[in-house]
XYZ file of C-alpha atoms in Angstrom:
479
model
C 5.068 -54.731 21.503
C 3.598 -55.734 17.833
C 6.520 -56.897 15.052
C 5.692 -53.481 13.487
C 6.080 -51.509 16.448
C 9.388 -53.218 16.723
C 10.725 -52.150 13.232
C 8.979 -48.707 13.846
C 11.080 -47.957 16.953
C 14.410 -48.894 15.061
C 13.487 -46.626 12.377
C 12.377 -44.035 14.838
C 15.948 -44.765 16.731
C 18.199 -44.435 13.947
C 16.432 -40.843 12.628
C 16.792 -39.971 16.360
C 20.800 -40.766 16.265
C 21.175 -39.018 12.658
C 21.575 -42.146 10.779
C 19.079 -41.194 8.789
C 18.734 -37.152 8.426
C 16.462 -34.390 7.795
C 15.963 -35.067 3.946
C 17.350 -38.139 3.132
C 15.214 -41.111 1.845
C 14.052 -44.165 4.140
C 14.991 -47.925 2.657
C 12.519 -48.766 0.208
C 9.200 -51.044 1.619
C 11.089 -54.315 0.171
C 14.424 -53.207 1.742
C 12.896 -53.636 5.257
C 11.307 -56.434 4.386
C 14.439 -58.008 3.446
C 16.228 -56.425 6.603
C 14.063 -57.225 9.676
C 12.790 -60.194 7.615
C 8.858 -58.800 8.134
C 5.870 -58.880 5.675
C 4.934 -56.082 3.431
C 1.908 -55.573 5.604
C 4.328 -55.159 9.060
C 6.522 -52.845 6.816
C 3.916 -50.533 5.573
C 2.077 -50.314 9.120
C 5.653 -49.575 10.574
C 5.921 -46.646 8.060
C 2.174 -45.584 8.597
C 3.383 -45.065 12.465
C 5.801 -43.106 11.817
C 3.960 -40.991 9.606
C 1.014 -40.507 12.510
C 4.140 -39.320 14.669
C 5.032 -36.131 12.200
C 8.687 -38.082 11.443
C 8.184 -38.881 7.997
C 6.395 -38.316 4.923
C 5.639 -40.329 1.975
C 6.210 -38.580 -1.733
C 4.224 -40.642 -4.437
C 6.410 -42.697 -6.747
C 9.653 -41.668 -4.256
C 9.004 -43.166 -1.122
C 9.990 -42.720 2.301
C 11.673 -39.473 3.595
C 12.466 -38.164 6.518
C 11.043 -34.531 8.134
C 12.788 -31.688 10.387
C 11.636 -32.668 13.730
C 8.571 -31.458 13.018
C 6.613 -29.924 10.410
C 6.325 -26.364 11.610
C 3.241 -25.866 14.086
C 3.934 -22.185 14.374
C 3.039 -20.638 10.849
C 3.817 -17.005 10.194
C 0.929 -15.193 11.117
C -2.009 -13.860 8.907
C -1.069 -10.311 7.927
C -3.169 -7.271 8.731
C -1.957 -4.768 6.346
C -3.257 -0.785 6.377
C -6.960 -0.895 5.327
C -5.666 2.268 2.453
C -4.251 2.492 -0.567
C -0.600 3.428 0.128
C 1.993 4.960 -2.317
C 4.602 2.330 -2.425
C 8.270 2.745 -0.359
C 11.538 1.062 -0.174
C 12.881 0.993 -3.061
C 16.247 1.695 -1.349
C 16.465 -1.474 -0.253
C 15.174 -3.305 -3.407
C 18.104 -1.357 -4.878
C 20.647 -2.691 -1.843
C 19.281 -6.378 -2.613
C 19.725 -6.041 -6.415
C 23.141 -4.605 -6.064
C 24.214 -7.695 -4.458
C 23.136 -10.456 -7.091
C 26.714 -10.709 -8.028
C 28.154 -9.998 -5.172
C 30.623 -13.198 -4.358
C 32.164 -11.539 -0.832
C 28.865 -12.488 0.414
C 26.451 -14.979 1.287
C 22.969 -14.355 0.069
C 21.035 -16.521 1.806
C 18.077 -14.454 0.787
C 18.156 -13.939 -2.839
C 15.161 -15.381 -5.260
C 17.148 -17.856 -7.815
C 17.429 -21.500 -8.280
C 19.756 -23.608 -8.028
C 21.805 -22.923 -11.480
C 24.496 -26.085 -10.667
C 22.081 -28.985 -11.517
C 23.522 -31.532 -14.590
C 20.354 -31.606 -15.746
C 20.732 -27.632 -17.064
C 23.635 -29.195 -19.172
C 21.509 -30.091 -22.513
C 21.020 -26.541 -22.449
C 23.982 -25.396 -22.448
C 24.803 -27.460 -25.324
C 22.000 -25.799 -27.036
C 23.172 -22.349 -26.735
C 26.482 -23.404 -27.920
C 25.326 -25.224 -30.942
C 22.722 -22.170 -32.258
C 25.765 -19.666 -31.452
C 27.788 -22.281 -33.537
C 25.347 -22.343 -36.062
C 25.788 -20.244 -39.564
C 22.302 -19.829 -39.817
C 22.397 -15.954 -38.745
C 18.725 -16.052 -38.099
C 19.312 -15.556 -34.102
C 20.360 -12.421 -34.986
C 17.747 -10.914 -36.292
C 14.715 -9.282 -34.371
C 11.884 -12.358 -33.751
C 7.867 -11.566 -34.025
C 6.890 -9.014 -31.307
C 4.596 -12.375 -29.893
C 7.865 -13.758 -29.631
C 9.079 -17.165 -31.403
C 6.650 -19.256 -32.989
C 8.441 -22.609 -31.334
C 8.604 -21.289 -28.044
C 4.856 -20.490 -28.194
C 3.832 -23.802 -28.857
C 5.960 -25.646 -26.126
C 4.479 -22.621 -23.127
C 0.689 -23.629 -24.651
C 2.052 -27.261 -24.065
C 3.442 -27.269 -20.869
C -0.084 -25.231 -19.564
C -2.195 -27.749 -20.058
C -0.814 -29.065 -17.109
C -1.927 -25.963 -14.822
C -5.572 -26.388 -16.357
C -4.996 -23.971 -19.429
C -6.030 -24.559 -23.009
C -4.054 -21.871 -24.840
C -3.614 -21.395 -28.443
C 0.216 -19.941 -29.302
C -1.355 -17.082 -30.626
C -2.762 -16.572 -27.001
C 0.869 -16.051 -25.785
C 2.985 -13.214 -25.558
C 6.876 -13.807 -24.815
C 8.099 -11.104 -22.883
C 11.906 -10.085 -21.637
C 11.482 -12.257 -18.397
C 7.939 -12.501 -15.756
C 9.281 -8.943 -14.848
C 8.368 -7.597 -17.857
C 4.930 -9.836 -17.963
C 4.003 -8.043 -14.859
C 4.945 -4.704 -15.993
C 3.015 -4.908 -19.149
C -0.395 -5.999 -17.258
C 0.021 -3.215 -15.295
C 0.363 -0.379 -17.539
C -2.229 -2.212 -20.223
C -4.637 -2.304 -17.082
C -3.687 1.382 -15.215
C -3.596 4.684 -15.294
C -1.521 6.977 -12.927
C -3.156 7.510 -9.643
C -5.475 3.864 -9.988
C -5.492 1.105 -6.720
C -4.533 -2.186 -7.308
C -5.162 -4.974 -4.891
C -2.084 -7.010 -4.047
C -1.399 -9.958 -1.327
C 0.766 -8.958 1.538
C 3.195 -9.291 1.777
C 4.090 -9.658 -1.988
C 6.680 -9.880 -4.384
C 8.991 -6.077 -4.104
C 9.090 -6.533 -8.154
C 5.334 -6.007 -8.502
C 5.107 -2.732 -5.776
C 7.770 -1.096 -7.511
C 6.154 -1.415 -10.656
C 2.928 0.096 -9.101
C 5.719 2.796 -7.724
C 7.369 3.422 -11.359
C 4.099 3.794 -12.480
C 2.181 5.763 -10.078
C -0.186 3.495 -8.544
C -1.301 2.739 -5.241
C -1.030 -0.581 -3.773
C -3.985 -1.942 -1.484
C -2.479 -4.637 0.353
C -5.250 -7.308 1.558
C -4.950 -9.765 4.764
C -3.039 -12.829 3.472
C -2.910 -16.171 5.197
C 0.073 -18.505 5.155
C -2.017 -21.497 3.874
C -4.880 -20.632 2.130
C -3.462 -17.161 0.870
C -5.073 -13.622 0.089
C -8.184 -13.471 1.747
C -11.379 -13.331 0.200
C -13.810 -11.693 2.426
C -11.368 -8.479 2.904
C -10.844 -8.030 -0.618
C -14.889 -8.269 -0.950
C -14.714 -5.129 1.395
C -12.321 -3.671 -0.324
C -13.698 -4.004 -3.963
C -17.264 -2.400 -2.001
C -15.050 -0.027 -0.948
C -12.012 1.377 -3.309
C -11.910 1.863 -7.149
C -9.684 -1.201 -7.618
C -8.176 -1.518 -10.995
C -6.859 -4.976 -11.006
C -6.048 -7.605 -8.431
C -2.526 -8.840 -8.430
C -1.524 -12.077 -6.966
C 0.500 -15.049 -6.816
C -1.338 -18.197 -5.734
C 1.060 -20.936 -6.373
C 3.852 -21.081 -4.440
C 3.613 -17.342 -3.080
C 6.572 -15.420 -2.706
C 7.292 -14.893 -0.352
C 5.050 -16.325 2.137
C 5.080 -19.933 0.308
C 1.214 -20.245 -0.011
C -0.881 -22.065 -2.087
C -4.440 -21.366 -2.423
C -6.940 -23.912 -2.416
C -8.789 -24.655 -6.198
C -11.764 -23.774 -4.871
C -10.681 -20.577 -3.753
C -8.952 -19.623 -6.528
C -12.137 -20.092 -8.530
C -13.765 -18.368 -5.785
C -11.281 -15.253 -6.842
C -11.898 -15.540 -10.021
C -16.129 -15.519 -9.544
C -15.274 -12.619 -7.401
C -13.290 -10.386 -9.790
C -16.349 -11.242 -12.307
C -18.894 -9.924 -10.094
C -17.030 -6.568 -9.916
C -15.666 -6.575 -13.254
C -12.425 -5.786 -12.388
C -8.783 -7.660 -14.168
C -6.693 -10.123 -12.219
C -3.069 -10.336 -13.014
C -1.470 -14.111 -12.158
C 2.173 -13.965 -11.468
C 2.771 -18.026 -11.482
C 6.415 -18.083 -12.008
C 7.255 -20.857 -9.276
C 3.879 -22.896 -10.545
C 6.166 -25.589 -11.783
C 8.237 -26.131 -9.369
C 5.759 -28.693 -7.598
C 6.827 -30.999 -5.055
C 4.186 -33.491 -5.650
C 1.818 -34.568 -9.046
C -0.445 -32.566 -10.469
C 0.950 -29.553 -10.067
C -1.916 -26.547 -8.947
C -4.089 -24.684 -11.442
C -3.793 -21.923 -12.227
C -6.625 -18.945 -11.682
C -6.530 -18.550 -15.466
C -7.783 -22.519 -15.608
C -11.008 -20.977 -14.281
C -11.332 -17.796 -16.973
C -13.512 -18.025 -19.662
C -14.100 -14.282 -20.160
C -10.459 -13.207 -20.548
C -10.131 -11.425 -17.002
C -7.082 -13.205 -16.378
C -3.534 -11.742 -16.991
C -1.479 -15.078 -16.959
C 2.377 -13.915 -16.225
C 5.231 -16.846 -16.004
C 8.487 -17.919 -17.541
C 11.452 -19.941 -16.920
C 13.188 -17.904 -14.662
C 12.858 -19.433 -11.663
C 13.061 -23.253 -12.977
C 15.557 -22.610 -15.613
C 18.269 -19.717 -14.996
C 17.108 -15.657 -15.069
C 20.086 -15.164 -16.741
C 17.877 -15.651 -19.826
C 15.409 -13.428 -20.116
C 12.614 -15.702 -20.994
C 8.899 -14.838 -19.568
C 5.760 -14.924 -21.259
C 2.462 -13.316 -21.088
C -1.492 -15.033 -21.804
C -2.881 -11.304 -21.829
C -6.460 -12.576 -22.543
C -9.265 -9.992 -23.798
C -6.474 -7.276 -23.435
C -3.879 -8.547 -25.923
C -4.309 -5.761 -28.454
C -3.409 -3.319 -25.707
C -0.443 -5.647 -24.418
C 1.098 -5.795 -27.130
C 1.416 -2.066 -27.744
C 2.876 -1.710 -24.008
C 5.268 -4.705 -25.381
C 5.961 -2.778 -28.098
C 6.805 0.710 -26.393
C 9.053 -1.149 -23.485
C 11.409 -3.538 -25.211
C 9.768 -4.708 -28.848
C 10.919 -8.036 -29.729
C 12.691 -9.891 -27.176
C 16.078 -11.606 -27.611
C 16.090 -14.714 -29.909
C 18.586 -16.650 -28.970
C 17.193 -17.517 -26.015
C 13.716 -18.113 -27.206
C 15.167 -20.568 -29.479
C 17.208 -22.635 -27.095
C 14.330 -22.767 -24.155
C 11.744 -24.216 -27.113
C 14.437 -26.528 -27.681
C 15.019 -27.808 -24.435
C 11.391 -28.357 -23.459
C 10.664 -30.164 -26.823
C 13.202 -32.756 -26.157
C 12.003 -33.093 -23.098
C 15.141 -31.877 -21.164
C 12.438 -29.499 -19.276
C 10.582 -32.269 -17.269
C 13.075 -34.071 -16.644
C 14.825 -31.222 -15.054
C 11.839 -30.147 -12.869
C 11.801 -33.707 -11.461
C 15.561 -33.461 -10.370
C 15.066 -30.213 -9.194
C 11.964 -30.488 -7.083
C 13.234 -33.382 -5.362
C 16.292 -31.123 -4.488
C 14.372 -28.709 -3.342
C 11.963 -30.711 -1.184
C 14.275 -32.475 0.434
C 16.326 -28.867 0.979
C 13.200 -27.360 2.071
C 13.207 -30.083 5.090
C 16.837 -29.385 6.024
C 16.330 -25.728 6.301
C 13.488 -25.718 8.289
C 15.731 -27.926 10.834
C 18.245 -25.482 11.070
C 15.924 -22.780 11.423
C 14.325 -24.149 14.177
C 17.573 -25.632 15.865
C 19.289 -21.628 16.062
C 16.329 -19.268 15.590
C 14.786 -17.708 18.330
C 11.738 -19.746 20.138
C 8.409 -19.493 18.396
C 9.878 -18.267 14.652
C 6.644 -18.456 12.865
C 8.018 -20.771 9.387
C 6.242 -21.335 6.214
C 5.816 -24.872 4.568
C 5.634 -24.105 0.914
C 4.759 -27.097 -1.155
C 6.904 -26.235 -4.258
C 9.550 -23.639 -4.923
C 12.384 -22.968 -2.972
C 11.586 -19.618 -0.709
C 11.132 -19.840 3.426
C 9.447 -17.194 5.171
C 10.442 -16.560 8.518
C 8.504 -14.291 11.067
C 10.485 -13.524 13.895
C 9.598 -12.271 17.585
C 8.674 -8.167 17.330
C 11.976 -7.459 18.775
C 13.928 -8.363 15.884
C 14.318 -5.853 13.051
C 15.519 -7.441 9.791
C 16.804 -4.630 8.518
C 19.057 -3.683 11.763
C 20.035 -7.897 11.357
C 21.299 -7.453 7.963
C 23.723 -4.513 9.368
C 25.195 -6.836 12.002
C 24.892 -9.709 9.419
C 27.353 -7.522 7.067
C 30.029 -8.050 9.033
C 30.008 -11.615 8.944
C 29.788 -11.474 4.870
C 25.945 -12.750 4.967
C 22.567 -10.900 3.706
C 19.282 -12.317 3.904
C 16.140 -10.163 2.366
C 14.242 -8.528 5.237
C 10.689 -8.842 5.273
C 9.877 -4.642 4.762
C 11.221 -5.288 1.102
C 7.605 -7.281 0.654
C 5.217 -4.299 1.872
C 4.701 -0.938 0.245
C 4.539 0.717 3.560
C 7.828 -1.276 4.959
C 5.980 -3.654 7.439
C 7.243 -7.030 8.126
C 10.436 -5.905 9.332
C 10.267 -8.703 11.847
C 10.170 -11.209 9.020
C 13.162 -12.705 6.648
C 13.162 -14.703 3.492
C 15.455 -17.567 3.079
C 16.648 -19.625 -0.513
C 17.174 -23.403 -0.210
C 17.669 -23.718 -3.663
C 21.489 -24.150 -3.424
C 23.102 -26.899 -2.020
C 22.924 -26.775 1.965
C 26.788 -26.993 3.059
C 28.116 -26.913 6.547
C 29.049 -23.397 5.618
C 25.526 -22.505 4.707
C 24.847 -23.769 7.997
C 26.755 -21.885 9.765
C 25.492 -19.062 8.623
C 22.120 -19.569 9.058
C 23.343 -20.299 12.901
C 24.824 -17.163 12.617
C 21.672 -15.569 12.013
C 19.460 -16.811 14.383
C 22.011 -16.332 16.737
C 22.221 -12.184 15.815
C 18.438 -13.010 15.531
C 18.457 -14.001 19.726
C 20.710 -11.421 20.835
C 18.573 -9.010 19.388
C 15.737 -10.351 21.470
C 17.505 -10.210 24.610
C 18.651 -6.896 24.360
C 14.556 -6.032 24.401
C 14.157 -8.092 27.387
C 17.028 -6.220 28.929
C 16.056 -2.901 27.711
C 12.441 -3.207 29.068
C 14.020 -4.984 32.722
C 15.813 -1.500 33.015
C 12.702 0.443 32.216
C-alpha cells in the first residue's frame, strides 16, 4: 500500500466510525500534512481517492467535506404529466399547508422558508429598528409605484451576477415573488389562455393560473436538466400557449438546475414561437458554489423575459420584498401593479437596500449556503437511512428544498394523516400538479438546523412511509 493510500484509509476509517459526519469539514490539506507527517502531493492524492470513491467532495475556497454515503444514484424520476391543458385543483390542500405556517404544535418539515435564526440576519434587524426609530416620517408615506429608488439600484446590482444588465428603471418592486408572478400572469393572460409550466411546479404559480382562469399545460420535467425541451416544442406546435412559466435555478420543488445552454435553448425557442416566458428565480442566490447560474433573462435581448425574484427565500418572507424586470411589457405591469396592491410597503424597501449596500447581503448568503449545503448532505443521510428502499432523492445544488419520490404504494396525502398524530406535516407531492399527481412524492426543508428531534421525525416518516408499503405487499399477497 502507497503512503497516500495509507492516509486515505484512515480518513476513509474515521468517516466510517462517525468521527467525521455527514456534513462536517475534513482537516485542511496542511493539517494532514502536519498529522501523518506526508507531503502536500501524498495529501492531495489521498483526498483525490476519496473523492473517486463518492465519500467526499471538495467546495472551492472551503475545502474538504464529507457526503451522505452516497450521493443519491436513484433520482426522482422524469415526470410524464397529462399531454392537456388541465383546469388547476387542490387548492384545499394549499389552503391546509398555508394554515399551518404558524402553527408551533407541529413540525413542518415541509414548509418553503429559510432558516430565519442565522446572526448574520442581525444587521437587519438593527436596521428596521433604527428607520422605525427614526423621526424622519418618510416610511410612512406611500413610495413610487416602481418601488424605492435605493432598492432598485442594489436588485440591478446584485443581477449582474446572474448575467443581467438592468437599469433601475427596468425594475418593478412588487409585495413579495408572489405578487411578481401574479402580475406576469394577468399582464400576459386572458381567462380561458394555456400556459406552459414545469411539473411538477411551484402550487403558488397553479393557483394563480386557477384564480385567474387559466389552464396549466404541464410539460415532462427532468430532475437534472429540468423542463424538457422537445415536449414543449410539441406542445407550442400543438396548443395556443400564452406564456411559459418556469423556474430553472434551483427548481422547486424538484431541485433542478438547467444547463446554460439549455436555458438559452428555451429562450431561442420561445422566440421562434413568439410566445412570453415568465422566470420565477427566487432561490437563484442561494448557490452552493461560485458563479451562481444565469438566469434565462441573461439570454433576452427582445424583452420576452418576465424576470420574477426577491428576498424571500434568502432573507425572511416576513417582509414582503419581491421585484419584477417586466421587460417589453412594463407599461402593462405596472397597471396590473397598480390595480392589485399600488405601492408596496416602504419600510421594508428601505431596510433590504440598506442591508445589501453595506454588504450585510453577501455576506449572509455565504453563511447561509454553507448551512445549507452541508444540511442538504445530512438530510439526504437520514432519508436514505429510514425511507423505504429505492426513494428516488433530488441533489439540488443551491436552496434548501429535497424532493422525495416514494414507491407507488405510498400516498403522501394518506402519510400526512398518520403523520398528524405524531405532531409532523411534510408537503405532499399532489400540492405541485394541477391535476393532483405526485402523490407518491414529498418535499422536505433543510433550512433549519437538523436536531436529533428533527431526526426523529424524519425516522418517523419513513417509517409511516414503510408500513404503508407493506400493507400493499400484504394487500396484494391476500388477493
Amino acid at each position: 500500500m502507497t503512503r497516500y493510500e495509507e492516509v486515505a484509509t484512515l480518513l476513509r476509517q474515521r468517516i466510517e466510525h462517525d468521527i467525521y459526519h455527514v456534513g462536517d469539514r475534513l482537516p485542511s490539506i496542511r493539517a494532514v500534512c502536519q498529522e501523518m507527517e506526508v507531503s502536500i502531493s501524498t495529501a492531495q492524492e489521498a483526498y483525490r481517492q476519496l473523492m473517486d470513491a463518492g465519500l467526499i467532495e471538495s467546495r472551492p475556497k472551503s475545502g474538504y467535506f464529507v457526503l451522505p454515503s452516497r450521493v443519491p444514484s436513484v433520482l426522482p424520476s422524469v415526470s410524464r404529466p397529462a399531454q392537456r391543458p388541465l383546469d388547476v385543483s387542490q387548492w384545499d390542500q394549499v389552503l391546509e399547508l398555508v394554515a399551518t405556517q404558524r402553527d408551533d404544535t407541529r413540525l413542518l418539515l415541509g414548509c418553503g422558508v429559510p432558516n430565519l435564526t442565522y446572526e448574520t440576519l442581525r444587521p437587519l434587524s438593527k436596521i428596521l429598528a433604527g428607520l422605525h426609530r427614526s423621526n424622519n416620517l418618510y416610511g410612512f408615506n406611500y413610495d413610487k409605484l416602481s418601488g424605492s429608488p435605493e432598492l432598485r439600484q442594489q436588485v440591478a446590482r446584485l443581477a449582474v451576477t446572474s448575467g443581467c444588465l438592468l437599469h433601475p428603471d427596468d425594475i418593478m418592486v412588487t409585495t413579495g415573488c408572489q405578487e411578481a408572478l401574479a402580475i406576469s400572469l394577468r399582464t400576459l393572460t386572458q381567462p380561458g389562455d394555456v400556459v406552459a409550466v414545469d411539473s411538477p411546479s411551484f402550487y403558488g404559480t397553479m393557483q394563480i393560473l386557477k384564480a385567474n382562469g387559466l389552464k396549466a399545460l404541464e410539460i415532462p420535467t427532468d430532475p437534472q436538466t429540468g423542463i424538457s425541451l422537445e415536449a414543449l416544442e410539441l406542445a407550442l406546435e400543438q396548443w395556443p400557449i400564452r406564456a411559459i412559466q418556469v423556474t430553472p435555478t434551483y427548481n422547486n420543488p424538484l431541485g433542478y438546475t438547467m444547463p446554460e445552454a439549455r436555458k438559452r435553448a428555451l429562450f431561442q425557442l420561445a422566440q421562434r414561437f413568439d410566445v412570453a416566458i415568465i422566470e420565477d428565480d427566487i432561490y437563484g442566490d442561494l448557490a452552493f458554489s461560485l458563479p451562481r447560474p444565469r438566469t434565462v433573462k441573461s439570454f433576452d435581448d427582445d424583452g420576452r423575459v418576465m424576470l420574477c425574484s426577491g428576498f424571500s427565500k434568502t432573507v425572511g418572507p416576513g417582509l414582503r420584498v419581491g421585484w419584477l424586470a417586466p421587460g417589453r411589457y412594463r407599461d402593462q405591469a405596472q397597471h396590473m401593479k397598480y390595480v392589485s396592491t399600488g405601492a408596496s410597503a416602504t419600510l421594508p424597501q428601505l431596510a433590504v437596500a440598506e442591508f445589501v449596500a453595506k454588504g450585510h447581503y453577501e455576506r449572509h448568503l455565504r453563511y447561509a449556503t454553507r448551512q445549507y449545503q452541508r444540511q442538504r448532505d445530512i438530510m439526504i443521510s437520514w432519508v436514505q437511512r429510514y425511507f423505504p428502499k429505492g426513494a428516488g432523492i433530488s441533489y439540488p445544488q443551491g436552496s434548501f428544498l429535497l424532493w422525495v419520490e416514494l414507491p407507488a404504494a405510498v400516498d403522501c396525502v394518506r402519510l400526512n394523516e398518520r403523520l398528524a398524530q405524531h405532531a409532523i406535516h411534510v408537503a405532499p407531492g399532489s400540492l405541485f400538479s394541477a391535476s393532483g399527481k405526485y402523490r407518491q412524492c414529498l418535499r422536505l426543508n433543510y433550512a433549519f438546523t437538523l436536531t436529533p428531534t428533527i431526526e426523529a421525525a424524519v425516522r418517523t416518516v419513513g417509517e409511516l412511509a414503510t408500513e404503508m408499503v407493506q400493507e400493499a405487499q400484504q394487500h396484494a399477497v391476500v388477493a
